[in-house]
Amino acid sequence: MPVKTKSLALIASMGALGNALFVLSQSMMRWGSQVALDLSHMGTLVAAVYGGPMLGLLTGLVVGVGPGIYYGFMDSLGLLGLFGLPIGKAITGFSVGLIAKRLGVSGEGSSLKAVLATLAGYVPECLYTIFFFKVLVAVFLPAIAGFLIAFLVPILIKAWIEMVLMSVYIGALVGNAGFTRFVQRHFMG
């Protein structure tokens, strides 16, 4: 299936938005050195809700580059973080896109459906995050696994708070006829 130019534009613009939000939100609120606010999924969610599961997946990969570099090479996760974190973001993009499509999230009256798709769509990434810390980090980074596992619960709590916030935002965007028309005119079809 060839990717259309408008789809590439959506992936690129939402990927850039997600990475910009990652950088900005990292500086806004931090809990220690390893846990910080991350609103990068806004780009993933817009692409997933409006573009479907494949565009959500591809945008999630792009959105995950910033966190992958920051927590990978610039921190303790190395290559595992560089590749593992974008995979988590991609899982959410795919899941939210699939659920939004099944729920018929589009246009008027879809705000609550968008909120539900966002929250339900995050569950697979949540499970992946547990697997990432309990299995992948333990296997590939055993020297620091004991240290990093202590951050799992705070990371998951923070992630769910972020997803609740972003689900409200995406619900508001889906309910906004002007925004929906803009996305459909410039990125769809």
mmCIF file of C-alpha atoms in Angstrom:
data_model
loop_
_atom_site.group_PDB
_atom_site.id
_atom_site.type_symbol
_atom_site.label_atom_id
_atom_site.label_comp_id
_atom_site.label_asym_id
_atom_site.label_seq_id
_atom_site.Cartn_x
_atom_site.Cartn_y
_atom_site.Cartn_z
ATOM 1 C CA MET A 1 0.000 0.000 0.000
ATOM 2 C CA PRO A 2 1.720 3.216 -1.112
ATOM 3 C CA VAL A 3 1.637 6.097 1.349
ATOM 4 C CA LYS A 4 0.036 9.238 -0.075
ATOM 5 C CA THR A 5 1.688 12.648 0.110
ATOM 6 C CA LYS A 6 -1.028 13.950 2.455
ATOM 7 C CA SER A 7 -0.484 10.976 4.749
ATOM 8 C CA LEU A 8 3.259 11.648 4.802
ATOM 9 C CA ALA A 9 2.520 15.278 5.628
ATOM 10 C CA LEU A 10 0.332 14.170 8.564
ATOM 11 C CA ILE A 11 3.020 11.766 9.841
ATOM 12 C CA ALA A 12 5.753 14.407 9.500
ATOM 13 C CA SER A 13 3.785 17.279 11.038
ATOM 14 C CA MET A 14 2.373 15.232 13.926
ATOM 15 C CA GLY A 15 5.796 13.612 14.457
ATOM 16 C CA ALA A 16 7.352 17.068 14.672
ATOM 17 C CA LEU A 17 4.567 18.241 17.004
ATOM 18 C CA GLY A 18 5.045 15.196 19.229
ATOM 19 C CA ASN A 19 8.808 15.664 19.473
ATOM 20 C CA ALA A 20 8.428 19.405 20.130
ATOM 21 C CA LEU A 21 5.898 18.664 22.880
ATOM 22 C CA PHE A 22 8.305 16.096 24.322
ATOM 23 C CA VAL A 23 11.105 18.660 24.568
ATOM 24 C CA LEU A 24 8.811 21.348 26.001
ATOM 25 C CA SER A 25 7.016 19.101 28.463
ATOM 26 C CA GLN A 26 10.305 17.599 29.717
ATOM 27 C CA SER A 27 11.331 21.013 30.944
ATOM 28 C CA MET A 28 7.942 21.812 32.518
ATOM 29 C CA MET A 29 7.597 19.148 35.185
ATOM 30 C CA ARG A 30 10.139 16.630 36.439
ATOM 31 C CA TRP A 31 10.026 14.136 39.289
ATOM 32 C CA GLY A 32 13.667 13.348 39.981
ATOM 33 C CA SER A 33 16.041 12.550 37.150
ATOM 34 C CA GLN A 34 14.125 9.717 35.459
ATOM 35 C CA VAL A 35 10.434 10.713 35.470
ATOM 36 C CA ALA A 36 9.086 13.763 33.647
ATOM 37 C CA LEU A 37 5.892 14.980 32.032
ATOM 38 C CA ASP A 38 5.616 13.781 28.418
ATOM 39 C CA LEU A 39 2.871 15.118 26.164
ATOM 40 C CA SER A 40 4.439 13.797 22.952
ATOM 41 C CA HIS A 41 1.546 11.407 22.333
ATOM 42 C CA MET A 42 -0.643 14.350 21.216
ATOM 43 C CA GLY A 43 0.898 14.041 17.758
ATOM 44 C CA THR A 44 0.413 10.275 17.814
ATOM 45 C CA LEU A 45 -3.221 10.636 18.890
ATOM 46 C CA VAL A 46 -4.154 13.168 16.206
ATOM 47 C CA ALA A 47 -2.636 10.963 13.504
ATOM 48 C CA ALA A 48 -4.253 7.807 14.920
ATOM 49 C CA VAL A 49 -7.739 9.247 15.371
ATOM 50 C CA TYR A 50 -7.847 11.006 12.013
ATOM 51 C CA GLY A 51 -5.577 8.761 9.948
ATOM 52 C CA GLY A 52 -6.232 5.297 11.354
ATOM 53 C CA PRO A 53 -4.028 2.551 12.769
ATOM 54 C CA MET A 54 -1.200 2.550 10.209
ATOM 55 C CA LEU A 55 -0.698 6.315 10.269
ATOM 56 C CA GLY A 56 -0.925 6.172 14.066
ATOM 57 C CA LEU A 57 1.747 3.459 14.145
ATOM 58 C CA LEU A 58 4.095 5.326 11.793
ATOM 59 C CA THR A 59 3.597 8.618 13.616
ATOM 60 C CA GLY A 60 4.191 6.870 16.940
ATOM 61 C CA LEU A 61 7.557 5.649 15.637
ATOM 62 C CA VAL A 62 8.502 9.208 14.638
ATOM 63 C CA VAL A 63 7.198 10.657 17.925
ATOM 64 C CA GLY A 64 9.253 8.087 19.828
ATOM 65 C CA VAL A 65 12.550 9.301 18.350
ATOM 66 C CA GLY A 66 12.894 12.188 20.836
ATOM 67 C CA PRO A 67 12.200 10.072 23.939
ATOM 68 C CA GLY A 68 14.343 7.277 22.466
ATOM 69 C CA ILE A 69 17.336 9.568 22.069
ATOM 70 C CA TYR A 70 16.800 11.331 25.403
ATOM 71 C CA TYR A 71 16.297 8.220 27.541
ATOM 72 C CA GLY A 72 18.446 6.036 25.293
ATOM 73 C CA PHE A 73 21.749 7.608 24.303
ATOM 74 C CA MET A 74 21.537 10.616 26.601
ATOM 75 C CA ASP A 75 20.603 8.481 29.602
ATOM 76 C CA SER A 76 20.973 4.910 30.792
ATOM 77 C CA LEU A 77 18.900 2.856 28.322
ATOM 78 C CA GLY A 78 21.260 3.082 25.318
ATOM 79 C CA LEU A 79 20.152 1.251 22.165
ATOM 80 C CA LEU A 80 17.349 -0.462 24.096
ATOM 81 C CA GLY A 81 15.763 2.933 24.757
ATOM 82 C CA LEU A 82 16.480 4.232 21.266
ATOM 83 C CA PHE A 83 14.529 1.372 19.687
ATOM 84 C CA GLY A 84 12.239 0.312 22.528
ATOM 85 C CA LEU A 85 10.590 3.640 23.302
ATOM 86 C CA PRO A 86 9.465 4.356 19.701
ATOM 87 C CA ILE A 87 7.970 0.855 19.593
ATOM 88 C CA GLY A 88 5.842 1.692 22.631
ATOM 89 C CA LYS A 89 4.624 4.921 21.034
ATOM 90 C CA ALA A 90 3.875 3.028 17.810
ATOM 91 C CA ILE A 91 1.820 0.448 19.721
ATOM 92 C CA THR A 92 -0.373 3.220 21.112
ATOM 93 C CA GLY A 93 -0.716 4.866 17.699
ATOM 94 C CA PHE A 94 -1.852 1.596 16.149
ATOM 95 C CA SER A 95 -4.182 0.678 19.009
ATOM 96 C CA VAL A 96 -5.835 4.092 19.282
ATOM 97 C CA GLY A 97 -6.248 4.245 15.490
ATOM 98 C CA LEU A 98 -7.825 0.800 15.397
ATOM 99 C CA ILE A 99 -10.206 1.471 18.288
ATOM 100 C CA ALA A 100 -11.141 4.932 16.962
ATOM 101 C CA LYS A 101 -11.917 3.398 13.586
ATOM 102 C CA ARG A 102 -14.051 0.646 15.163
ATOM 103 C CA LEU A 103 -15.915 3.162 17.333
ATOM 104 C CA GLY A 104 -16.530 5.421 14.347
ATOM 105 C CA VAL A 105 -14.727 8.439 15.762
ATOM 106 C CA SER A 106 -15.371 11.167 13.226
ATOM 107 C CA GLY A 107 -17.169 14.453 13.414
ATOM 108 C CA GLU A 108 -19.971 15.615 15.654
ATOM 109 C CA GLY A 109 -20.738 13.586 18.745
ATOM 110 C CA SER A 110 -17.421 11.729 18.680
ATOM 111 C CA SER A 111 -15.623 13.470 21.543
ATOM 112 C CA LEU A 112 -16.450 10.823 24.139
ATOM 113 C CA LYS A 113 -15.575 8.056 21.669
ATOM 114 C CA ALA A 114 -12.193 9.715 21.096
ATOM 115 C CA VAL A 115 -11.577 9.835 24.858
ATOM 116 C CA LEU A 116 -12.477 6.150 25.177
ATOM 117 C CA ALA A 117 -10.348 5.178 22.161
ATOM 118 C CA THR A 118 -7.380 7.038 23.645
ATOM 119 C CA LEU A 119 -7.639 5.455 27.074
ATOM 120 C CA ALA A 120 -8.333 1.932 25.809
ATOM 121 C CA GLY A 121 -5.661 2.350 23.133
ATOM 122 C CA TYR A 122 -3.005 3.050 25.741
ATOM 123 C CA VAL A 123 -3.499 -0.290 27.542
ATOM 124 C CA PRO A 124 -1.240 -2.253 25.125
ATOM 125 C CA GLU A 125 1.607 0.259 25.565
ATOM 126 C CA CYS A 126 1.122 0.090 29.327
ATOM 127 C CA LEU A 127 1.566 -3.696 29.183
ATOM 128 C CA TYR A 128 4.553 -3.241 26.856
ATOM 129 C CA THR A 129 6.112 -0.795 29.356
ATOM 130 C CA ILE A 130 5.841 -3.409 32.100
ATOM 131 C CA PHE A 131 7.405 -6.006 29.763
ATOM 132 C CA PHE A 132 10.109 -3.482 28.755
ATOM 133 C CA PHE A 133 11.205 -2.823 32.342
ATOM 134 C CA LYS A 134 10.698 -6.284 33.835
ATOM 135 C CA VAL A 135 12.054 -8.347 30.926
ATOM 136 C CA LEU A 136 13.976 -6.359 28.311
ATOM 137 C CA VAL A 137 15.871 -4.141 30.738
ATOM 138 C CA ALA A 138 16.603 -7.160 32.962
ATOM 139 C CA VAL A 139 17.962 -9.172 30.011
ATOM 140 C CA PHE A 140 19.879 -6.462 28.142
ATOM 141 C CA LEU A 141 20.880 -4.133 30.990
ATOM 142 C CA PRO A 142 21.179 -6.378 34.057
ATOM 143 C CA ALA A 143 23.691 -4.085 35.789
ATOM 144 C CA ILE A 144 21.101 -1.284 36.126
ATOM 145 C CA ALA A 145 17.854 -3.295 36.035
ATOM 146 C CA GLY A 146 17.418 -3.171 39.809
ATOM 147 C CA PHE A 147 17.809 0.599 39.798
ATOM 148 C CA LEU A 148 15.453 1.199 36.852
ATOM 149 C CA ILE A 149 12.671 -1.133 38.020
ATOM 150 C CA ALA A 150 12.082 1.269 40.922
ATOM 151 C CA PHE A 151 10.832 3.807 38.375
ATOM 152 C CA LEU A 152 8.216 1.530 36.798
ATOM 153 C CA VAL A 153 5.285 2.360 39.090
ATOM 154 C CA PRO A 154 5.890 6.152 39.042
ATOM 155 C CA ILE A 155 6.272 6.022 35.242
ATOM 156 C CA LEU A 156 2.993 4.129 34.842
ATOM 157 C CA ILE A 157 1.091 6.457 37.188
ATOM 158 C CA LYS A 158 2.474 9.481 35.368
ATOM 159 C CA ALA A 159 1.671 7.920 31.989
ATOM 160 C CA TRP A 160 -1.963 7.319 32.911
ATOM 161 C CA ILE A 161 -2.300 10.897 34.176
ATOM 162 C CA GLU A 162 -0.847 12.111 30.856
ATOM 163 C CA MET A 163 -3.188 9.888 28.851
ATOM 164 C CA VAL A 164 -6.244 11.140 30.756
ATOM 165 C CA LEU A 165 -5.165 14.739 30.034
ATOM 166 C CA MET A 166 -4.433 14.025 26.380
ATOM 167 C CA SER A 167 -7.677 12.075 25.947
ATOM 168 C CA VAL A 168 -9.581 15.187 27.022
ATOM 169 C CA TYR A 169 -7.546 17.282 24.584
ATOM 170 C CA ILE A 170 -8.106 14.870 21.701
ATOM 171 C CA GLY A 171 -11.803 14.700 22.573
ATOM 172 C CA ALA A 172 -11.984 18.494 22.369
ATOM 173 C CA LEU A 173 -10.135 18.520 19.028
ATOM 174 C CA VAL A 174 -12.405 15.847 17.546
ATOM 175 C CA GLY A 175 -15.430 17.802 18.750
ATOM 176 C CA ASN A 176 -14.150 20.977 17.099
ATOM 177 C CA ALA A 177 -15.632 21.113 13.591
ATOM 178 C CA GLY A 178 -13.056 23.664 12.412
ATOM 179 C CA PHE A 179 -10.083 21.518 13.480
ATOM 180 C CA THR A 180 -11.633 18.381 12.009
ATOM 181 C CA ARG A 181 -12.279 20.128 8.670
ATOM 182 C CA PHE A 182 -8.699 21.456 8.679
ATOM 183 C CA VAL A 183 -7.209 17.989 9.212
ATOM 184 C CA GLN A 184 -9.516 16.414 6.636
ATOM 185 C CA ARG A 185 -8.826 19.109 4.034
ATOM 186 C CA HIS A 186 -5.049 19.194 4.445
ATOM 187 C CA PHE A 187 -4.126 15.655 5.446
ATOM 188 C CA MET A 188 -6.851 13.238 4.347
ATOM 189 C CA GLY A 189 -8.161 12.036 1.028
#
